[in-house]
Short mmCIF file of C-alpha atoms (C1' of nucleotides) in Angstrom, two decimals:
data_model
loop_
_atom_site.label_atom_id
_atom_site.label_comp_id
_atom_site.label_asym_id
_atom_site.label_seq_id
_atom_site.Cartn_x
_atom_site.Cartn_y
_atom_site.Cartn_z
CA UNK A 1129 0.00 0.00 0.00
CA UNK A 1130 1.28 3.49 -0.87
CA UNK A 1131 2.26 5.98 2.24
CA UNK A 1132 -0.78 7.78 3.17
CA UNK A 1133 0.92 11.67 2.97
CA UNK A 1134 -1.85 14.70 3.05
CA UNK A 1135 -2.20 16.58 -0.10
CA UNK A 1136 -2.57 19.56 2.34
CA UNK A 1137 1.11 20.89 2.39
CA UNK A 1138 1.89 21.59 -2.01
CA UNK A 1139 -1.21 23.60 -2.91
CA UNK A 1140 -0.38 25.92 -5.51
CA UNK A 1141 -2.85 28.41 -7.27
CA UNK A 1142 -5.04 26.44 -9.75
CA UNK A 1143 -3.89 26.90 -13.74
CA UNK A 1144 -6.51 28.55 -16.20
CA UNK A 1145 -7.50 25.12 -17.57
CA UNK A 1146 -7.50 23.57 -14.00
CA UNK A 1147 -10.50 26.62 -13.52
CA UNK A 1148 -12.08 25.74 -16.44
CA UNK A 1149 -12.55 22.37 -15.23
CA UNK A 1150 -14.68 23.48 -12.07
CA UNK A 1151 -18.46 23.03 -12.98
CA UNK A 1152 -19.84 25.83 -10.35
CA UNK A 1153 -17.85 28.57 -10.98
CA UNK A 1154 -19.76 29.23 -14.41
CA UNK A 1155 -23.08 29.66 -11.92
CA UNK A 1156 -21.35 32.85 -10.54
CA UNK A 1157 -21.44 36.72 -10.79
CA UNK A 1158 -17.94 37.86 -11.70
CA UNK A 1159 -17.68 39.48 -8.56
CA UNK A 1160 -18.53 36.00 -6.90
CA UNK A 1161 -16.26 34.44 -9.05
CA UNK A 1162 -13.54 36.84 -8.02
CA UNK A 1163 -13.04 36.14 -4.77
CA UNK A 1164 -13.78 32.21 -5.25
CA UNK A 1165 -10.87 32.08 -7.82
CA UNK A 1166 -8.87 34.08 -5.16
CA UNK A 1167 -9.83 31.33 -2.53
CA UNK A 1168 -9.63 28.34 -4.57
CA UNK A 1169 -6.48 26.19 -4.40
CA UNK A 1170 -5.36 22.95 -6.04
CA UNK A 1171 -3.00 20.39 -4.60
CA UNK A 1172 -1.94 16.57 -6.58
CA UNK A 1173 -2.85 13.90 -4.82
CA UNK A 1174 -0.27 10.28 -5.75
CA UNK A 1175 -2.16 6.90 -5.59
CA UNK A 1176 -2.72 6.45 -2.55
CA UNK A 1177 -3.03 9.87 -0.94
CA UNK A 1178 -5.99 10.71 1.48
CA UNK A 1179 -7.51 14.15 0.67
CA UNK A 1180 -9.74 13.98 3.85
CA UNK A 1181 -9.86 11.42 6.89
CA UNK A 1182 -13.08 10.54 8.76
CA UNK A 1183 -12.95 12.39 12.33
CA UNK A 1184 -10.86 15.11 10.65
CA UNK A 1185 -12.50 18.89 11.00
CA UNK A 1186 -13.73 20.06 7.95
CA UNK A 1187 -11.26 22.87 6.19
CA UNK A 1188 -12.42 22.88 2.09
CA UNK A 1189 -14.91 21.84 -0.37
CA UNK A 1190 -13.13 19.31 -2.49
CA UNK A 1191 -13.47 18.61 -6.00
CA UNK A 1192 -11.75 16.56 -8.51
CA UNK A 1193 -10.15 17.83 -12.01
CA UNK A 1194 -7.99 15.31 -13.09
CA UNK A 1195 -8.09 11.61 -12.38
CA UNK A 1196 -10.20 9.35 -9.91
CA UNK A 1197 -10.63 9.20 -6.05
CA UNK A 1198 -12.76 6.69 -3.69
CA UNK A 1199 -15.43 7.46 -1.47
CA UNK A 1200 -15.68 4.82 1.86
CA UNK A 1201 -15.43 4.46 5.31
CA UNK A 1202 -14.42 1.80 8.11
CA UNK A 1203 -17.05 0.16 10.21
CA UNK A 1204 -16.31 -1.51 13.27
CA UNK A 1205 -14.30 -4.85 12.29
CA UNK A 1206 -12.27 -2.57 10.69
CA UNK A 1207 -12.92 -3.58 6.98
CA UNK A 1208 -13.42 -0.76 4.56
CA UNK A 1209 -16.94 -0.21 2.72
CA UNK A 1210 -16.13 1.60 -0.79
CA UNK A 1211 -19.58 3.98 -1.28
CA UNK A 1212 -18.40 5.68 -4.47
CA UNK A 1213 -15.47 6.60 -7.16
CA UNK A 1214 -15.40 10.29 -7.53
CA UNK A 1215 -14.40 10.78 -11.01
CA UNK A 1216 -13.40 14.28 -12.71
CA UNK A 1217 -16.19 17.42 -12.18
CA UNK A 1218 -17.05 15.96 -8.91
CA UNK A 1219 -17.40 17.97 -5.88
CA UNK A 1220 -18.45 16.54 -2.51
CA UNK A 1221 -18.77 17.41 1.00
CA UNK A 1222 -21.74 20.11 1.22
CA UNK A 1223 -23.08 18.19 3.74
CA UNK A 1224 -20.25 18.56 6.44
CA UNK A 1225 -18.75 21.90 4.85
CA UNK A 1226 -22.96 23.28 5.39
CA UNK A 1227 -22.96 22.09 9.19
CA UNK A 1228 -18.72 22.78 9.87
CA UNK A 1229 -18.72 19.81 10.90
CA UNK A 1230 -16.07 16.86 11.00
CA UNK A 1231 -15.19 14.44 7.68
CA UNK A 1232 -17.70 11.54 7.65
CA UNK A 1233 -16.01 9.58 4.98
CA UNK A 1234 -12.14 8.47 3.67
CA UNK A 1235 -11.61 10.33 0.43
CA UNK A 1236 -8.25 8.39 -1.00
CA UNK A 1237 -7.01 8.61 -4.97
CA UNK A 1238 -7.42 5.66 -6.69
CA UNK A 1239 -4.30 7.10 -8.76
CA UNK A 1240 -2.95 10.54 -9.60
CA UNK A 1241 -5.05 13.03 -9.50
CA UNK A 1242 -5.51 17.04 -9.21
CA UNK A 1243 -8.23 17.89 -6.51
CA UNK A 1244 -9.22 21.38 -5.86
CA UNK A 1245 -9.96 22.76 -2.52
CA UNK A 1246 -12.66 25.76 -1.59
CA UNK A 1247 -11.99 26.86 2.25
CA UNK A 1248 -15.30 26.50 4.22
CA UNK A 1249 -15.73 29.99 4.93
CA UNK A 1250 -15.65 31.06 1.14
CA UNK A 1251 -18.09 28.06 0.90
CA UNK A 1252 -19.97 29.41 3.41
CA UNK A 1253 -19.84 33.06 1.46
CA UNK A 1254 -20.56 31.83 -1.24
CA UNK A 1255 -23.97 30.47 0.36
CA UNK A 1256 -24.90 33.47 1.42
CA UNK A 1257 -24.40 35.36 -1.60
CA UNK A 1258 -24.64 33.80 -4.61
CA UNK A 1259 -28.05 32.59 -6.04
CA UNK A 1260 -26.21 30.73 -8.44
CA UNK A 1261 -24.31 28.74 -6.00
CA UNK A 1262 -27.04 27.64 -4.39
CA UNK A 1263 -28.86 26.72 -7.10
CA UNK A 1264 -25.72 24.41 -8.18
CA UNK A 1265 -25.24 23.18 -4.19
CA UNK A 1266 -28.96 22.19 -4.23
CA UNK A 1267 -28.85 20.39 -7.84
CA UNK A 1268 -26.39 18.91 -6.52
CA UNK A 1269 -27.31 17.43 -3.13
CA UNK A 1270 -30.43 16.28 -5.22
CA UNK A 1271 -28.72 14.86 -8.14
CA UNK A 1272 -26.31 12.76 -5.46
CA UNK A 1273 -29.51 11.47 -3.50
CA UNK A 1274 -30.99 9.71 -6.54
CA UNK A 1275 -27.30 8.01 -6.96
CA UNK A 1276 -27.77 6.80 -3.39
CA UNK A 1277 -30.56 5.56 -3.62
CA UNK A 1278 -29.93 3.92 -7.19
CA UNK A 1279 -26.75 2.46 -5.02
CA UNK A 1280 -28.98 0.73 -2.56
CA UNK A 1281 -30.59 -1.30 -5.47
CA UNK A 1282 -26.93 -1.67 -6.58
CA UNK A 1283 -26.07 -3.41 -3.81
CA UNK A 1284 -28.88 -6.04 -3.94
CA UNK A 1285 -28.15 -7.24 -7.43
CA UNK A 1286 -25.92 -10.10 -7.79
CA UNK A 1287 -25.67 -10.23 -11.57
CA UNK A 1288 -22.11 -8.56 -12.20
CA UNK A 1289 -22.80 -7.23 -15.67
CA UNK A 1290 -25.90 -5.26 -14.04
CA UNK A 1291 -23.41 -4.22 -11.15
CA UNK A 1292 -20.83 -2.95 -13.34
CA UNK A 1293 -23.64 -1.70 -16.12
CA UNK A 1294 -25.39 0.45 -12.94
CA UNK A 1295 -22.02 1.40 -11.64
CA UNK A 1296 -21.01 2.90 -14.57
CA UNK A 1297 -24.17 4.73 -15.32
CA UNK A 1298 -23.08 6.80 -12.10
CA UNK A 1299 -19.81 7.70 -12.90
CA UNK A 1300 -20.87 8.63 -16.10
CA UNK A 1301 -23.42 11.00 -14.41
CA UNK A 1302 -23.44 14.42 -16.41
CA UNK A 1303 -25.10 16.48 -13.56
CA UNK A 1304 -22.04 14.82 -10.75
CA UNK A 1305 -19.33 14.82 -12.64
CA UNK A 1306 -19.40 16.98 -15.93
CA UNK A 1307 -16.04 16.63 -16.06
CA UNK A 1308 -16.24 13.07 -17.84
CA UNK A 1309 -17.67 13.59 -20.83
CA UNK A 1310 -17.23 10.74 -22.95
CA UNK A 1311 -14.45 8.69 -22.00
CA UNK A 1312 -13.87 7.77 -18.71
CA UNK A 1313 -10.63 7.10 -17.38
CA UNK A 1314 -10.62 4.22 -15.48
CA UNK A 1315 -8.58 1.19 -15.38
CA UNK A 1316 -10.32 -2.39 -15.11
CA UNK A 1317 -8.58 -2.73 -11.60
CA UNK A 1318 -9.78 0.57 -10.35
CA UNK A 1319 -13.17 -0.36 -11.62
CA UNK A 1320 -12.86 -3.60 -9.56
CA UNK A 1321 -12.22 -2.28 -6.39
CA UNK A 1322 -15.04 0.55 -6.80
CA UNK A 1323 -17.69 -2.36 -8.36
CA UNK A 1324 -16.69 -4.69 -5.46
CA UNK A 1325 -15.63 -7.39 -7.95
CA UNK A 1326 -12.51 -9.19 -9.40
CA UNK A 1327 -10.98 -8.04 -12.53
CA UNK A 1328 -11.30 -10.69 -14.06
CA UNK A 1329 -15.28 -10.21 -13.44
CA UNK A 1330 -15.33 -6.65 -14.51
CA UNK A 1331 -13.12 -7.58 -17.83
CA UNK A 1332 -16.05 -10.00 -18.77
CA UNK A 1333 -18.89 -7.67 -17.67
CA UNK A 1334 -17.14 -5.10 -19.82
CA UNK A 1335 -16.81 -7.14 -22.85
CA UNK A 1336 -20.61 -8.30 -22.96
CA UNK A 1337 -21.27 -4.80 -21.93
CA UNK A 1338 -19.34 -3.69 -25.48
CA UNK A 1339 -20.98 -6.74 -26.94
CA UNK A 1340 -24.48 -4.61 -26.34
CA UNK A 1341 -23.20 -1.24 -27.30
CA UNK A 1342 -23.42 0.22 -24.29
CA UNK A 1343 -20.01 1.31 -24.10
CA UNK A 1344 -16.39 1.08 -26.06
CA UNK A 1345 -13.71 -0.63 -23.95
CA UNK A 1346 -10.74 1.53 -24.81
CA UNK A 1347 -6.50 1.15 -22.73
CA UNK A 1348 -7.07 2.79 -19.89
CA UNK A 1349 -10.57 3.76 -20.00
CA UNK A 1350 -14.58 3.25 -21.57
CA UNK A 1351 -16.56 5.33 -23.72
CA UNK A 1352 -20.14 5.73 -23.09
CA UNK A 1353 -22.02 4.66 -26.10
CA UNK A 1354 -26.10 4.32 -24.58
CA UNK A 1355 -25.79 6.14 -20.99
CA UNK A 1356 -29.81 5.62 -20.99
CA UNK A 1357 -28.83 1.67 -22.13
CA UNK A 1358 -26.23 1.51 -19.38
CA UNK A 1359 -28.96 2.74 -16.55
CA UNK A 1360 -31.72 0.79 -17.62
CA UNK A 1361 -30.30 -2.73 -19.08
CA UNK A 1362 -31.85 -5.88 -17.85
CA UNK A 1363 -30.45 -9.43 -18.21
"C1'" DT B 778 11.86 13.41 -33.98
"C1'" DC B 779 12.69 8.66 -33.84
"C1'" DA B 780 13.96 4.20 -31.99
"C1'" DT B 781 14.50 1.51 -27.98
"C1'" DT B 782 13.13 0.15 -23.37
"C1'" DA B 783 10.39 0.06 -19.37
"C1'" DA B 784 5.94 0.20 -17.29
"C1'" DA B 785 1.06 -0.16 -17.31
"C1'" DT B 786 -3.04 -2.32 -18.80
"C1'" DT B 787 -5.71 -5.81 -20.94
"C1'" DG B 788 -7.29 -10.46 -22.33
"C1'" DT B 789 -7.19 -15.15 -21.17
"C1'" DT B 790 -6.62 -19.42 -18.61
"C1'" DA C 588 -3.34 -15.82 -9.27
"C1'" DA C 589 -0.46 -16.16 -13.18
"C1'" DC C 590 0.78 -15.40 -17.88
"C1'" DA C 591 1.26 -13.48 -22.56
"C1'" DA C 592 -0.09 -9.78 -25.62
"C1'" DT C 593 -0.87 -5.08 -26.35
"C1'" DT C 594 -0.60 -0.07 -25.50
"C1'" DT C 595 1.42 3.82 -23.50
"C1'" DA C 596 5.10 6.47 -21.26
"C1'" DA C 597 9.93 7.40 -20.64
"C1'" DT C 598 14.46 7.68 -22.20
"C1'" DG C 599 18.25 9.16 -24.80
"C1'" DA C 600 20.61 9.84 -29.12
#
DNA sequence: TCATTAAATTGTT
DNA sequence: AACAATTTAATGA
């Protein structure tokens, strides 16, 4: 397992195209986006690297540009339940940044990956002065409540092509993670660990999935082909 | 820029 | 879990 460093100590100012990558700030008045672009800072996270630790206080508003991170927690044996893969355009957290409260959740990169920060107070700003921004904070808490919810069905299936078919529909989620797009940039493994099944598994669910044209298995990634197909598929 | 080599990822058993 | 085949990334001339 790789060293478990913070990405908290090499944050740097985020690069034009690492702005352009961050869904909400297009929901803002310049003057908004001002002072969020002032606040905002970006940090790279290695394989491995926890952005946030359950218990921790809360001190940003994370959100992914580049590459792919893991939602989970521990429960009380000490195993760890994987809840989500946060892929690219993905910003989570309201929840405990709304309520300053602690981390409720392990946020670890599946591999490298740029995450940008918002400090909780500019959240909090924000909140109180942008209609935009809450219009985008409240799409999204609603947007990620129908994902839990599809998640919970999810869990109950046992047929690994609908797993990985259902799984996929939510990383591909426009609304979540507009950062995406077509192509998703995921390895097999990575999409094993997040699915909850072996590689092997996922490389046949993938292939019959293709087999359907649902999706394109490409190195190092899938293209979406029937996002509808992939969320409503039956076998 | 190109050729060679190493590393990562995939497909299969 | 292991292996070969394929693709990409890194290296250096």
């Amino acid at each position: 397992m790789n060293s478990e460093t913070s990405l908290h100590q090499r944050r740097r100012l985020p690069r034009r195209e690492e702005l352009e990558g961050i869904p909400w700030l297009a929901a803002l008045q310049p003057i908004e986006r001002e002072r969020a672009v002032e606040e905002l800072r970006v940090g790279d996270a290695q394989s491995g690297d926890f952005v946030c630790r359950i218990g921790r206080p809360i001190t940003y508003w994370f959100g992914v540009v580049e590459g792919l991170l893991k939602m989970s927690s521990d429960n009380a044996d000490g195993q760890t339940m994987t809840f989500t893969g946060v892929p690219p355009g993905g910003w989570f957290g309201e929840g405990t940044a709304l309520k300053r409260e602690v981390y409720r959740y392990n946020i670890q990169a599946l591999r490298k990956s740029v995450v940008a920060g918002l400090p909780v107070d500019t959240f909090h700003w924000l909140l109180d002065h942008s209609i935009g921004f809450n219009r985008f904070v409240m799409n999204q808490i609603n947007e990620r409540l129908g994902q839990f919810i599809a998640a919970r069905e999810i869990d109950r299936m046992n047929n690994p092509e609908l797993r990985v078919a259902r799984n996929l529909a939510s990383l591909f989620n426009p609304v979540l993670y507009p950062g995406v797009g077509e192509v998703l940039r995921i390895t097999q493994q990575e999409l094993a660990y997040l699915v909850g099944l072996s590689r092997q598994r996922v490389n046949e669910a993938l292939t019959a999935l293709a087999a359907r044209r649902l999706i394109r298995v490409e190195y190092g990634g899938l293209r979406v082909l029937d996002l509808a197909g992939l969320r409503s598929s039956e076998f």
